[in-house]
Coordinates of C-alpha atoms and ligand atoms in Angstrom, one line a residue:
X194 CA 150.4 139.4 140.0
X195 CA 148.4 136.4 141.3
X196 CA 149.3 133.1 139.6
X197 CA 145.9 131.9 138.1
X198 CA 147.1 128.3 137.7
X199 CA 149.3 127.5 140.7
X200 CA 151.3 124.2 140.5
X201 CA 149.9 121.1 142.1
X202 CA 152.0 118.7 144.0
X203 CA 152.1 115.4 142.3
X204 CA 151.8 112.2 144.4
X205 CA 154.1 109.3 143.5
X206 CA 152.6 106.9 140.9
X207 CA 150.6 109.7 139.2
X208 CA 151.6 112.0 136.4
X209 CA 154.6 110.0 135.1
X210 CA 153.2 108.1 132.2
X211 CA 155.6 109.1 129.5
X212 CA 155.5 107.7 125.9
X213 CA 158.3 105.7 124.4
X214 CA 158.4 107.9 121.3
X215 CA 161.5 110.0 121.2
X216 CA 160.0 112.7 119.0
X217 CA 157.4 113.4 121.6
X218 CA 159.9 113.4 124.5
X219 CA 162.1 115.8 122.6
X220 CA 159.3 118.2 121.9
X221 CA 158.0 118.2 125.5
X222 CA 161.5 118.8 126.7
X223 CA 161.9 121.7 124.3
X224 CA 158.6 123.2 125.6
X225 CA 159.6 122.6 129.2
X226 CA 162.9 124.6 128.7
X227 CA 160.9 127.4 127.2
X228 CA 158.1 127.6 129.7
X229 CA 160.0 126.6 132.9
X230 CA 157.1 124.9 134.7
X231 CA 157.4 124.0 138.3
X232 CA 156.7 120.3 137.4
X233 CA 155.3 118.1 134.6
X234 CA 152.2 115.9 134.8
X235 CA 152.0 113.3 132.1
X236 CA 148.3 112.3 132.0
X237 CA 147.3 108.6 131.7
X238 CA 143.6 108.9 131.6
X239 CA 143.0 106.6 134.6
X240 CA 140.2 106.9 137.1
X241 CA 142.7 107.5 139.9
X242 CA 144.2 110.4 138.0
X243 CA 140.7 111.8 137.3
X244 CA 139.8 111.7 141.0
X245 CA 143.0 113.4 141.9
X246 CA 142.6 116.2 139.3
X247 CA 139.0 116.9 140.3
X248 CA 140.1 117.3 144.0
X249 CA 142.9 119.7 142.9
X250 CA 140.5 121.7 140.7
X251 CA 137.9 122.1 143.5
X252 CA 140.7 123.0 146.0
X253 CA 141.9 125.7 143.6
X254 CA 138.3 126.9 143.0
X255 CA 138.6 126.2 139.3
X256 CA 135.6 123.9 139.7
X257 CA 132.6 124.1 142.1
X258 CA 131.2 120.7 143.0
X259 CA 127.5 120.5 142.3
X260 CA 124.8 118.8 144.3
X261 CA 125.6 115.1 144.2
X262 CA 122.0 114.0 144.4
X263 CA 120.8 116.4 141.6
X264 CA 123.7 116.2 139.2
X265 CA 126.1 113.4 140.2
X266 CA 129.8 113.8 139.6
X267 CA 129.3 117.2 137.9
X268 CA 131.0 120.6 138.4
X269 CA 130.6 124.2 137.5
X270 CA 133.4 126.4 136.1
X271 CA 133.1 130.2 135.9
X272 CA 135.4 131.6 133.3
X273 CA 137.0 135.1 133.2
X274 CA 134.1 137.3 131.9
X275 CA 136.4 138.5 129.2
X276 CA 136.8 135.0 127.9
X277 CA 133.5 133.4 127.0
X278 CA 133.6 132.5 123.2
X279 CA 135.8 131.8 120.3
X280 CA 137.8 134.8 119.1
X281 CA 137.9 134.6 115.3
X282 CA 139.7 138.0 115.1
X283 CA 142.7 136.5 117.1
X284 CA 142.7 133.1 115.3
X285 CA 145.4 132.7 112.7
X286 CA 146.4 130.3 110.0
X287 CA 150.2 130.5 109.7
X288 CA 151.0 129.1 106.3
X289 CA 154.2 130.0 104.4
X290 CA 152.3 132.4 102.2
X291 CA 149.2 134.5 102.8
X292 CA 147.5 132.9 99.7
X293 CA 147.7 129.5 101.2
X294 CA 145.5 130.7 104.1
X295 CA 143.3 132.6 101.7
X296 CA 141.2 135.7 102.2
X297 CA 138.7 134.2 104.7
X298 CA 141.4 133.5 107.3
X299 CA 143.6 135.8 109.3
X300 CA 147.1 135.0 108.2
X301 CA 150.4 135.6 109.9
X302 CA 153.9 134.7 108.9
X303 CA 155.0 131.4 110.6
X304 CA 158.5 132.5 111.5
X305 CA 157.4 135.9 112.9
X306 CA 154.5 134.2 114.7
X307 CA 156.7 131.5 116.3
X308 CA 159.0 134.2 117.6
X309 CA 156.2 136.3 118.9
X310 CA 154.6 133.3 120.7
X311 CA 157.9 132.1 122.0
X312 CA 158.4 135.5 123.6
X313 CA 155.0 135.3 125.2
X314 CA 155.6 131.7 126.4
X315 CA 159.0 132.2 127.8
X316 CA 158.8 131.4 131.5
X317 CA 155.0 131.4 131.2
X318 CA 154.6 128.2 133.4
X319 CA 156.8 129.3 136.2
X320 CA 155.1 128.2 139.4
X321 CA 152.6 126.2 137.4
X322 CA 152.2 122.5 136.5
X323 CA 152.7 121.6 132.8
X324 CA 150.2 118.9 131.9
X325 CA 150.9 116.8 128.9
X326 CA 147.7 115.2 127.5
X327 CA 148.1 112.4 124.9
X328 CA 144.8 111.8 123.0
X329 CA 143.3 110.3 119.9
X330 CA 140.6 111.7 117.7
X331 CA 138.4 109.1 116.1
X332 CA 137.4 105.5 117.1
X333 CA 140.3 103.5 118.5
X334 CA 140.5 101.2 115.4
X335 CA 139.7 103.7 112.6
X336 CA 142.1 104.4 109.7
X337 CA 141.0 108.0 110.0
X338 CA 142.1 108.3 113.7
X339 CA 144.7 110.9 114.5
X340 CA 147.0 111.2 117.5
X341 CA 147.5 114.5 119.3
X342 CA 149.4 115.8 122.4
X343 CA 148.3 118.9 124.2
X344 CA 150.5 120.7 126.6
X345 CA 148.6 123.0 128.9
X346 CA 148.8 124.8 132.3
X347 CA 145.0 124.6 132.8
X348 CA 143.6 121.8 134.9
X349 CA 140.1 122.7 133.4
X350 CA 141.5 121.9 129.9
X351 CA 142.7 118.5 131.1
X352 CA 139.4 117.6 132.7
X353 CA 137.5 118.7 129.5
X354 CA 139.9 116.8 127.2
X355 CA 139.2 113.7 129.3
X356 CA 135.6 114.0 128.2
X357 CA 136.0 115.3 124.7
X358 CA 138.7 112.9 123.5
X359 CA 139.9 109.4 124.1
X360 CA 142.8 110.3 126.3
X361 CA 145.9 108.7 127.9
X362 CA 147.4 105.3 127.4
X363 CA 145.3 104.6 124.3
X364 CA 147.1 107.4 122.4
X365 CA 150.6 106.2 123.4
X366 CA 149.7 102.8 122.1
X367 CA 148.3 104.2 118.8
X368 CA 151.4 106.4 118.3
X369 CA 154.0 103.7 118.9
X370 CA 157.7 104.2 118.8
X371 CA 158.2 105.5 115.3
X372 CA 159.6 109.1 115.7
X373 CA 158.4 109.8 112.1
X374 CA 154.8 109.0 112.9
X375 CA 152.1 111.7 112.3
X376 CA 150.9 113.4 115.4
X377 CA 149.7 116.9 116.3
X378 CA 151.7 119.2 118.6
X379 CA 149.4 121.4 120.7
X380 CA 150.7 124.0 123.2
X381 CA 148.3 126.0 125.4
X382 CA 148.9 128.5 128.1
X383 CA 146.4 130.6 129.9
X384 CA 149.1 133.3 130.4
X385 CA 147.2 135.9 132.3
X386 CA 143.9 135.5 130.3
X387 CA 144.3 139.0 128.9
X388 CA 142.4 139.6 125.6
X389 CA 145.4 141.7 124.4
X390 CA 147.6 138.6 124.7
X391 CA 145.1 136.1 123.2
X392 CA 146.1 134.3 120.0
X393 CA 145.0 130.9 118.5
X394 CA 147.6 130.0 115.9
X395 CA 147.7 127.1 113.6
X396 CA 150.8 125.9 111.6
X397 CA 149.3 123.3 109.2
X398 CA 152.6 122.5 107.6
X399 CA 154.1 121.6 111.0
X400 CA 150.9 119.9 112.4
X401 CA 151.2 122.4 115.3
X402 CA 148.9 124.6 117.3
X403 CA 149.8 127.2 119.8
X404 CA 147.0 128.9 121.8
X405 CA 147.6 131.5 124.4
X406 CA 145.6 133.8 126.7
X407 CA 142.3 132.1 126.7
X408 CA 140.6 129.3 128.7
X409 CA 137.4 129.1 126.6
X410 CA 136.8 125.6 125.1
X411 CA 136.7 126.5 121.5
X412 CA 140.0 128.2 121.8
X413 CA 141.8 125.8 124.1
X414 CA 140.5 122.2 123.7
X415 CA 142.9 121.9 120.8
X416 CA 141.5 118.6 119.7
X417 CA 138.3 120.2 118.5
X418 CA 138.2 123.2 116.3
X419 CA 142.0 123.5 116.0
X420 CA 143.0 119.9 115.2
X421 CA 139.8 118.2 114.1
X422 CA 138.7 121.0 111.8
X423 CA 141.5 123.6 111.0
X424 CA 144.5 121.3 110.8
X425 CA 142.2 118.4 110.0
X426 CA 140.8 120.1 106.9
X427 CA 144.4 120.8 105.7
X428 CA 145.4 117.1 106.2
X429 CA 142.1 116.0 104.6
X430 CA 142.9 117.8 101.4
X431 CA 146.4 116.4 101.3
X432 CA 145.3 112.9 102.1
X433 CA 142.0 112.8 100.0
X434 CA 139.3 112.8 102.7
X435 CA 137.0 115.4 104.3
X436 CA 137.0 117.1 107.7
X437 CA 133.7 118.9 108.2
X438 CA 131.7 120.9 110.7
X439 CA 128.9 118.4 110.6
X440 CA 126.7 116.4 112.9
X441 CA 126.1 112.7 112.0
X442 CA 122.8 111.0 112.8
X443 CA 121.3 107.6 112.1
X444 CA 117.6 107.3 111.2
X445 CA 115.8 104.0 111.2
X446 CA 112.3 103.3 109.9
X447 CA 109.8 101.1 111.7
X448 CA 110.7 98.4 109.0
X449 CA 114.3 98.5 110.2
X450 CA 115.8 100.4 107.1
X451 CA 118.6 102.7 108.3
X452 CA 120.3 105.7 106.8
X453 CA 123.0 108.0 108.0
X454 CA 122.9 111.7 107.4
X455 CA 125.5 114.4 107.9
X456 CA 124.5 118.0 108.4
X457 CA 126.6 121.2 108.4
X458 CA 125.0 124.1 110.4
X459 CA 127.1 127.0 111.8
X460 CA 127.9 127.2 115.5
X461 CA 124.8 127.4 117.9
X462 CA 122.3 126.7 115.0
X463 CA 121.0 123.4 116.4
X464 CA 123.4 120.7 115.4
X465 CA 123.2 119.0 118.8
X466 CA 119.4 119.3 118.8
X467 CA 119.1 117.8 115.3
X468 CA 121.6 115.0 116.1
X469 CA 119.5 114.0 119.2
X470 CA 116.0 114.6 117.6
X471 CA 113.0 112.8 119.2
X472 CA 110.5 111.9 116.4
X473 CA 107.0 113.2 117.2
X474 CA 104.1 110.9 118.0
X475 CA 103.1 110.7 114.4
X476 CA 106.4 109.0 113.6
X477 CA 106.0 106.2 116.2
X478 CA 108.5 103.4 115.4
X479 CA 111.1 105.7 113.9
X480 CA 114.4 106.0 115.7
X481 CA 117.0 108.7 115.4
X482 CA 120.4 108.0 116.9
X483 CA 123.4 110.2 117.4
X484 CA 126.8 109.5 115.9
X485 CA 128.2 113.0 116.4
X486 CA 127.0 116.5 117.0
X487 CA 129.8 118.8 115.7
X488 CA 132.5 117.2 113.5
X489 CA 132.5 114.5 110.8
X490 CA 135.6 113.0 109.2
X491 CA 134.6 111.3 106.0
X492 CA 136.5 109.0 103.7
X493 CA 135.7 107.3 100.4
X494 CA 135.2 103.5 100.4
X495 CA 133.7 101.6 97.5
X496 CA 132.5 104.8 95.9
X497 CA 130.6 105.9 99.0
X498 CA 131.3 108.4 101.8
X499 CA 131.8 106.9 105.2
X500 CA 131.8 109.1 108.3
X501 CA 133.2 108.9 111.8
X502 CA 132.8 111.3 114.7
X503 CA 136.4 112.0 115.9
X504 CA 135.1 113.2 119.3
X505 CA 134.1 111.4 122.5
X506 CA 132.0 114.1 124.1
X507 CA 129.7 117.0 123.5
X508 CA 130.6 120.6 124.1
X509 CA 127.2 122.1 123.7
X510 CA 125.4 125.4 124.2
X511 CA 123.3 125.2 127.4
X512 CA 120.7 128.0 127.2
X513 CA 117.5 126.8 125.6
X514 CA 118.3 123.2 126.4
X515 CA 115.2 121.6 128.1
X516 CA 113.2 118.4 128.2
X517 CA 111.0 120.0 125.7
X518 CA 113.7 121.1 123.2
X519 CA 116.2 118.2 123.6
X520 CA 115.4 115.5 126.2
X521 CA 118.3 113.4 125.1
X522 CA 120.7 116.3 125.8
X523 CA 119.1 116.8 129.2
X524 CA 119.6 113.2 130.1
X525 CA 123.2 113.4 128.8
X526 CA 124.0 116.3 131.1
X527 CA 122.3 115.1 134.3
X528 CA 125.6 113.5 135.5
X529 CA 129.4 113.4 134.7
X530 CA 129.1 116.9 133.3
X531 CA 131.3 120.0 133.4
X532 CA 129.2 123.2 133.2
X533 CA 130.8 126.5 132.2
X534 CA 129.2 129.8 132.9
X535 CA 125.7 128.7 133.9
X536 CA 123.9 129.9 137.1
X537 CA 124.2 128.2 140.5
X538 CA 121.1 127.7 142.7
X539 CA 121.0 127.8 146.5
X540 CA 121.0 124.0 146.6
X541 CA 124.1 123.7 144.3
X542 CA 122.1 122.8 141.2
X543 CA 122.6 124.5 137.9
X544 CA 120.1 126.8 136.1
X545 CA 119.9 128.6 132.8
X546 CA 117.5 130.5 130.7
X547 CA 115.2 128.1 128.9
X548 CA 115.5 125.2 131.4
X549 CA 112.2 123.4 132.3
X550 CA 110.2 124.8 135.2
X551 CA 110.1 128.2 136.8
X552 CA 113.3 130.1 137.5
X553 CA 114.8 129.9 141.0
X554 CA 113.9 132.7 143.4
X555 CA 117.5 133.5 143.7
X556 CA 120.8 132.2 142.2
X557 CA 124.4 133.1 141.6
X558 CA 124.8 134.2 138.0
X559 CA 127.6 133.1 135.7
X560 CA 129.8 136.0 136.9
X561 CA 129.4 135.0 140.5
X562 CA 126.9 137.8 141.4
X563 CA 123.5 137.5 143.1
X564 CA 120.7 137.0 140.7
X565 CA 116.9 137.0 141.0
X566 CA 114.2 136.7 138.3
X567 CA 113.9 140.5 138.5
X568 CA 117.5 141.0 137.4
X569 CA 118.1 142.6 134.0
X570 CA 121.2 140.5 133.4
X571 CA 121.1 136.9 132.1
X572 CA 121.7 134.2 134.8
X573 CA 123.6 132.0 132.4
X574 CA 125.9 133.4 129.7
X575 CA 124.2 133.0 126.2
X576 CA 127.3 130.9 125.2
X577 CA 127.4 128.9 128.5
X578 CA 128.4 125.3 127.7
X579 CA 128.2 121.7 128.9
X580 CA 130.9 119.2 128.4
X581 CA 129.4 115.7 128.7
X582 CA 130.5 112.2 127.5
X583 CA 128.9 110.7 124.4
X584 CA 128.2 107.5 126.4
X585 CA 125.6 109.5 128.5
X586 CA 123.4 110.0 125.4
X587 CA 120.5 107.6 125.6
X588 CA 120.3 107.6 121.8
X589 CA 124.0 107.2 121.0
X590 CA 124.2 105.2 117.8
X591 CA 125.3 101.6 118.5
X592 CA 127.9 101.9 115.7
X593 CA 129.3 105.2 117.1
X594 CA 132.8 103.5 117.4
X595 CA 132.8 101.7 114.1
X596 CA 136.2 102.3 112.7
X597 CA 135.4 102.1 109.0
X598 CA 132.7 104.8 109.5
X599 CA 129.0 104.8 108.6
X600 CA 127.8 105.2 105.0
X601 CA 126.3 108.7 104.4
X602 CA 123.1 108.8 102.3
X603 CA 122.5 112.6 102.5
X604 CA 124.4 115.7 103.4
X605 CA 122.4 118.7 104.6
X606 CA 123.5 122.3 104.7
X607 CA 121.7 124.9 106.7
X608 CA 121.9 128.3 108.1
X609 CA 119.9 130.6 110.4
X610 CA 118.0 132.8 108.0
X611 CA 114.9 134.9 108.8
X612 CA 114.0 135.1 105.1
X613 CA 115.0 134.0 101.6
X614 CA 115.7 130.3 102.3
X615 CA 112.9 127.7 102.0
X616 CA 112.4 125.1 104.7
X617 CA 114.1 122.5 102.5
X618 CA 115.4 122.1 99.0
X619 CA 117.5 119.5 97.2
X620 CA 120.5 120.0 95.0
X621 CA 120.4 118.5 91.5
X622 CA 123.8 116.8 91.9
X623 CA 127.1 116.9 93.7
X624 CA 128.4 120.0 91.9
X625 CA 125.2 121.9 92.5
X626 CA 125.3 120.7 96.1
X627 CA 128.8 121.9 96.5
X628 CA 127.6 125.3 95.2
X629 CA 124.8 125.3 97.8
X630 CA 127.2 124.5 100.6
X631 CA 129.7 127.1 99.3
X632 CA 127.2 129.9 99.3
X633 CA 125.6 129.1 102.7
X634 CA 124.8 132.2 104.7
X635 CA 123.8 132.4 108.4
X636 CA 123.0 135.0 111.1
X637 CA 125.9 135.2 113.6
X638 CA 125.4 133.7 117.1
X639 CA 127.0 134.1 120.6
X640 CA 129.4 131.2 119.9
X641 CA 132.0 133.7 118.6
X642 CA 132.7 137.2 120.0
X643 CA 131.2 140.1 117.9
X644 CA 127.8 141.2 116.8
X645 CA 125.0 138.7 116.9
X646 CA 122.2 138.3 114.2
X647 CA 124.1 139.5 111.1
X648 CA 124.0 137.4 108.0
X649 CA 127.4 136.4 106.8
X650 CA 128.6 133.9 104.3
X651 CA 129.6 130.7 106.2
X652 CA 130.4 128.2 103.5
X653 CA 129.7 124.7 104.6
X654 CA 129.7 126.1 108.2
X655 CA 133.5 126.1 107.8
X656 CA 134.2 129.9 107.6
X657 CA 135.9 129.9 111.1
X658 CA 137.3 126.4 110.7
X659 CA 138.9 125.9 107.3
X660 CA 142.6 125.7 107.7
X661 CA 143.6 126.7 104.2
X662 CA 142.4 128.7 101.1
X663 CA 138.6 128.5 100.9
X664 CA 138.8 128.4 97.1
X665 CA 141.0 125.3 97.2
X666 CA 138.6 123.8 99.8
X667 CA 135.8 124.2 97.3
X668 CA 138.0 122.6 94.6
X669 CA 138.7 119.7 97.0
X670 CA 134.9 119.2 97.4
X671 CA 134.5 119.3 93.6
X672 CA 137.2 116.7 93.2
X673 CA 135.6 114.3 95.7
X674 CA 132.3 114.1 93.6
X675 CA 133.6 112.2 90.6
X676 CA 135.3 109.7 93.0
X677 CA 131.9 108.7 94.4
X678 CA 129.8 106.2 92.4
X679 CA 127.1 106.4 95.1
X680 CA 127.3 110.0 96.3
X681 CA 125.1 111.3 99.1
X682 CA 122.2 113.5 97.9
X683 CA 122.6 117.1 99.0
X684 CA 120.0 119.3 100.7
X685 CA 119.7 122.7 102.2
X686 CA 117.4 123.4 105.2
X687 CA 116.3 126.5 107.1
X688 CA 114.5 126.0 110.4
X689 CA 114.6 129.7 111.2
X690 CA 112.4 131.5 108.7
X691 CA 110.2 134.2 110.2
X692 CA 106.9 135.8 109.3
X693 CA 106.6 139.6 108.7
X694 CA 105.8 140.1 112.4
X695 CA 109.1 138.3 113.4
X696 CA 107.7 134.9 114.5
X697 CA 109.3 131.6 113.6
X698 CA 107.2 130.0 110.9
X699 CA 108.4 126.4 111.6
X700 CA 108.1 124.7 115.0
X701 CA 111.5 123.0 114.6
X702 CA 113.0 120.5 117.1
X703 CA 111.2 117.1 116.8
X704 CA 109.1 118.3 113.9
X705 CA 112.2 118.5 111.8
X706 CA 111.6 114.8 111.5
X707 CA 109.1 115.7 108.8
X708 CA 111.9 117.3 106.7
X709 CA 114.2 114.4 107.4
X710 CA 111.5 112.0 106.2
X711 CA 111.2 113.8 102.9
X712 CA 115.0 113.7 102.6
X713 CA 114.9 109.9 103.2
X714 CA 112.1 109.5 100.7
X715 CA 114.3 111.2 98.1
X716 CA 117.3 109.0 99.0
X717 CA 115.1 105.9 98.5
X718 CA 113.9 107.3 95.2
X719 CA 110.2 107.5 96.0
X720 CA 109.8 111.0 97.3
X721 CA 108.2 113.5 94.9
X722 CA 109.2 117.1 94.4
X723 CA 108.9 120.2 92.2
X724 CA 111.7 121.8 90.4
X725 CA 112.3 125.5 91.3
X726 CA 114.9 128.1 90.4
X727 CA 117.0 127.0 93.4
X728 CA 116.5 123.3 93.5
X729 CA 113.8 120.7 94.2
X730 CA 111.2 121.3 96.9
X731 CA 108.5 119.0 98.2
X732 CA 105.0 119.5 96.8
X733 CA 102.3 119.7 99.4
X734 CA 101.4 116.0 98.7
X735 CA 105.1 115.0 99.2
X736 CA 105.4 116.4 102.7
X737 CA 103.8 114.8 105.8
X738 CA 101.9 117.4 107.8
X739 CA 99.5 115.0 109.6
X740 CA 99.1 115.9 113.3
X741 CA 100.9 119.2 112.9
X742 CA 99.4 122.5 113.6
X743 CA 100.9 124.4 110.7
X744 CA 98.5 125.9 108.1
X745 CA 98.9 125.4 104.4
X746 CA 99.4 129.2 104.2
X747 CA 102.3 129.0 106.6
X748 CA 103.7 126.1 104.5
X749 CA 103.4 128.2 101.4
X750 CA 105.4 131.0 103.2
X751 CA 108.0 128.5 104.4
X752 CA 108.6 127.3 100.8
X753 CA 108.2 130.7 99.1
X754 CA 111.0 131.7 96.8
X755 CA 110.9 135.5 96.5
X756 CA 112.7 136.9 93.5
X757 CA 113.6 140.2 95.2
X758 CA 115.1 138.3 98.2
X759 CA 117.0 136.0 95.8
X760 CA 118.3 138.9 93.8
X761 CA 120.0 140.2 97.0
X762 CA 121.1 136.7 97.9
X763 CA 122.7 136.1 94.6
X764 CA 124.5 139.4 94.8
X765 CA 125.8 138.6 98.2
X766 CA 127.0 135.2 96.9
X767 CA 128.7 136.9 94.0
X768 CA 130.4 139.4 96.3
X769 CA 131.7 136.5 98.4
X770 CA 132.9 134.5 95.4
X771 CA 134.7 137.7 94.1
X772 CA 136.8 137.8 97.3
X773 CA 138.3 134.4 96.5
X774 CA 139.7 135.7 93.2
X775 CA 141.5 133.3 91.0
X776 CA 141.1 130.5 93.5
X777 CA 137.3 130.5 93.0
X778 CA 136.5 127.3 91.0
X779 CA 134.8 128.1 87.7
X780 CA 132.1 125.3 88.0
X781 CA 130.7 127.0 91.1
X782 CA 130.6 130.4 89.4
X783 CA 128.7 128.7 86.5
X784 CA 126.3 127.2 89.1
X785 CA 125.7 130.6 90.5
X786 CA 125.1 132.1 87.0
X787 CA 122.7 129.3 86.2
X788 CA 120.5 130.1 89.2
X789 CA 120.6 133.8 88.3
X790 CA 119.6 133.0 84.7
X791 CA 116.6 131.0 86.0
X792 CA 115.4 134.0 87.9
X793 CA 115.9 136.2 84.9
X794 CA 114.0 134.0 82.5
Ligands
OXD1092 C1 131.4 124.8 118.8 C2 131.4 126.0 117.9 O1 131.7 125.0 120.0 O2 131.1 125.7 116.7 O3 131.1 123.7 118.4 O4 131.7 127.1 118.3
MN1093 MN1 130.9 123.7 116.2

């Protein structure tokens, strides 16, 4: 069988940057003995190393160099067509007992799983180069920052990790010599990219991740979903902080008053767009800045929640991204970007469905086949991605790297719901807000394999990412509340409600500023609202519609709370709570019952 990741030959002076920490050296040696690579490349994160690896990746056809004039320093990668999204069915939490992983996770026994994976990894890197990537998650000087090492045989992973994390020397410095220091062990091998031998396994008690058989970012950039969320959430509970699937944005009024907001939406539901929002003309003088677009780590300081973005890059969904929908993302990806599974034009530019302007007359689609506008297939895969550095974002928050984090005034939960959920409503308090997050539902998207468009419970957008029992995760949230003397206010939004004829009722994108403005008014104590069965909604006079082409009737539809829809919603919530059995915290059941009572009375 053809080796899909042939070894590179390593020039002197590169690939030899070992740490001083004996625990890391011992672990790498152990993995080397198991996987028998041809050689080992210790990454240092330098520019010289970067240039060398890019040359190797293009020589091996892992990357295609794009037009230097149109997209400088950028490349296209085509994945194996069987490997285009996260695989939740093959993702495991390997805790000592099944209960510790809880019913929302796939569980497998740690001992048996280590043996199975060891069998698969034995000799897996024969004829390949084993890359060792040291990295940190979090700003360089933050108390929340974590060190990780990822071993991989994929040069594509190395080049992505260089964008997504702070990689190389900086991690060795942070780790130091202490062999007992906390650090994450990540092992990844492409094996033969066979879905039958694809497993993403987490061992929270050992701070270890083993991922095999995939090259897709969400499965193999172990810093992201695996460390920052699954292992991260486990560590967060143990250590008293929060690891969440949330964007973080800053919003500043024309008078210079600034707030930070964190928002949890499921995968491919617009976190990147919201984090880079451009306020419409009516909001001249308002500024929205991005701290993060996917993950928030939050700690309590002086009774407030402070958030950092542990990442250093964006791994975003490409289709639909345009100067109209997200100009800041477009600027972020016009250079220094790795594209995965988009189309290639005749002049070596990239194209995707939803990009500005007309489609090209002909292109090569994401599978490498000829494509024209008459083709029935999509040119770009619906989950095609960009990997781009945060520093490319023209609205990157100036305090993006502030180690202590940024104070969070509001937390927003939101799903993709064609019906039931109003445009926005506010929770009464932290406990009610925790209930709203815990009962979030959303229609599934192409970010994970499986059917698209089906409503499923996705509590706090963490269903695929919580590294332990979801009931205990809810309890952890409940316990954070009383520790906050100045808690963020909690809201729920839904940009995706549709009319009876299937059209979106709300324009979304920049116009979401109007919802954000009401949220800020509430945070500052001067926004009005009306109490409903589910929470507080803005009254017509509380919500700024000036210069917006949305009728009062549409607004009524956007805010309508229909008892028959809510009956179904409450039943679905109850059914989900039931699955958590004895781990389901009583206060959240009581919150559910209170809403049900309000509809009954
Ligand atoms: C992501 C995801 O890639 O949530 O961020 O799938
Ligand atoms: Mn995500």
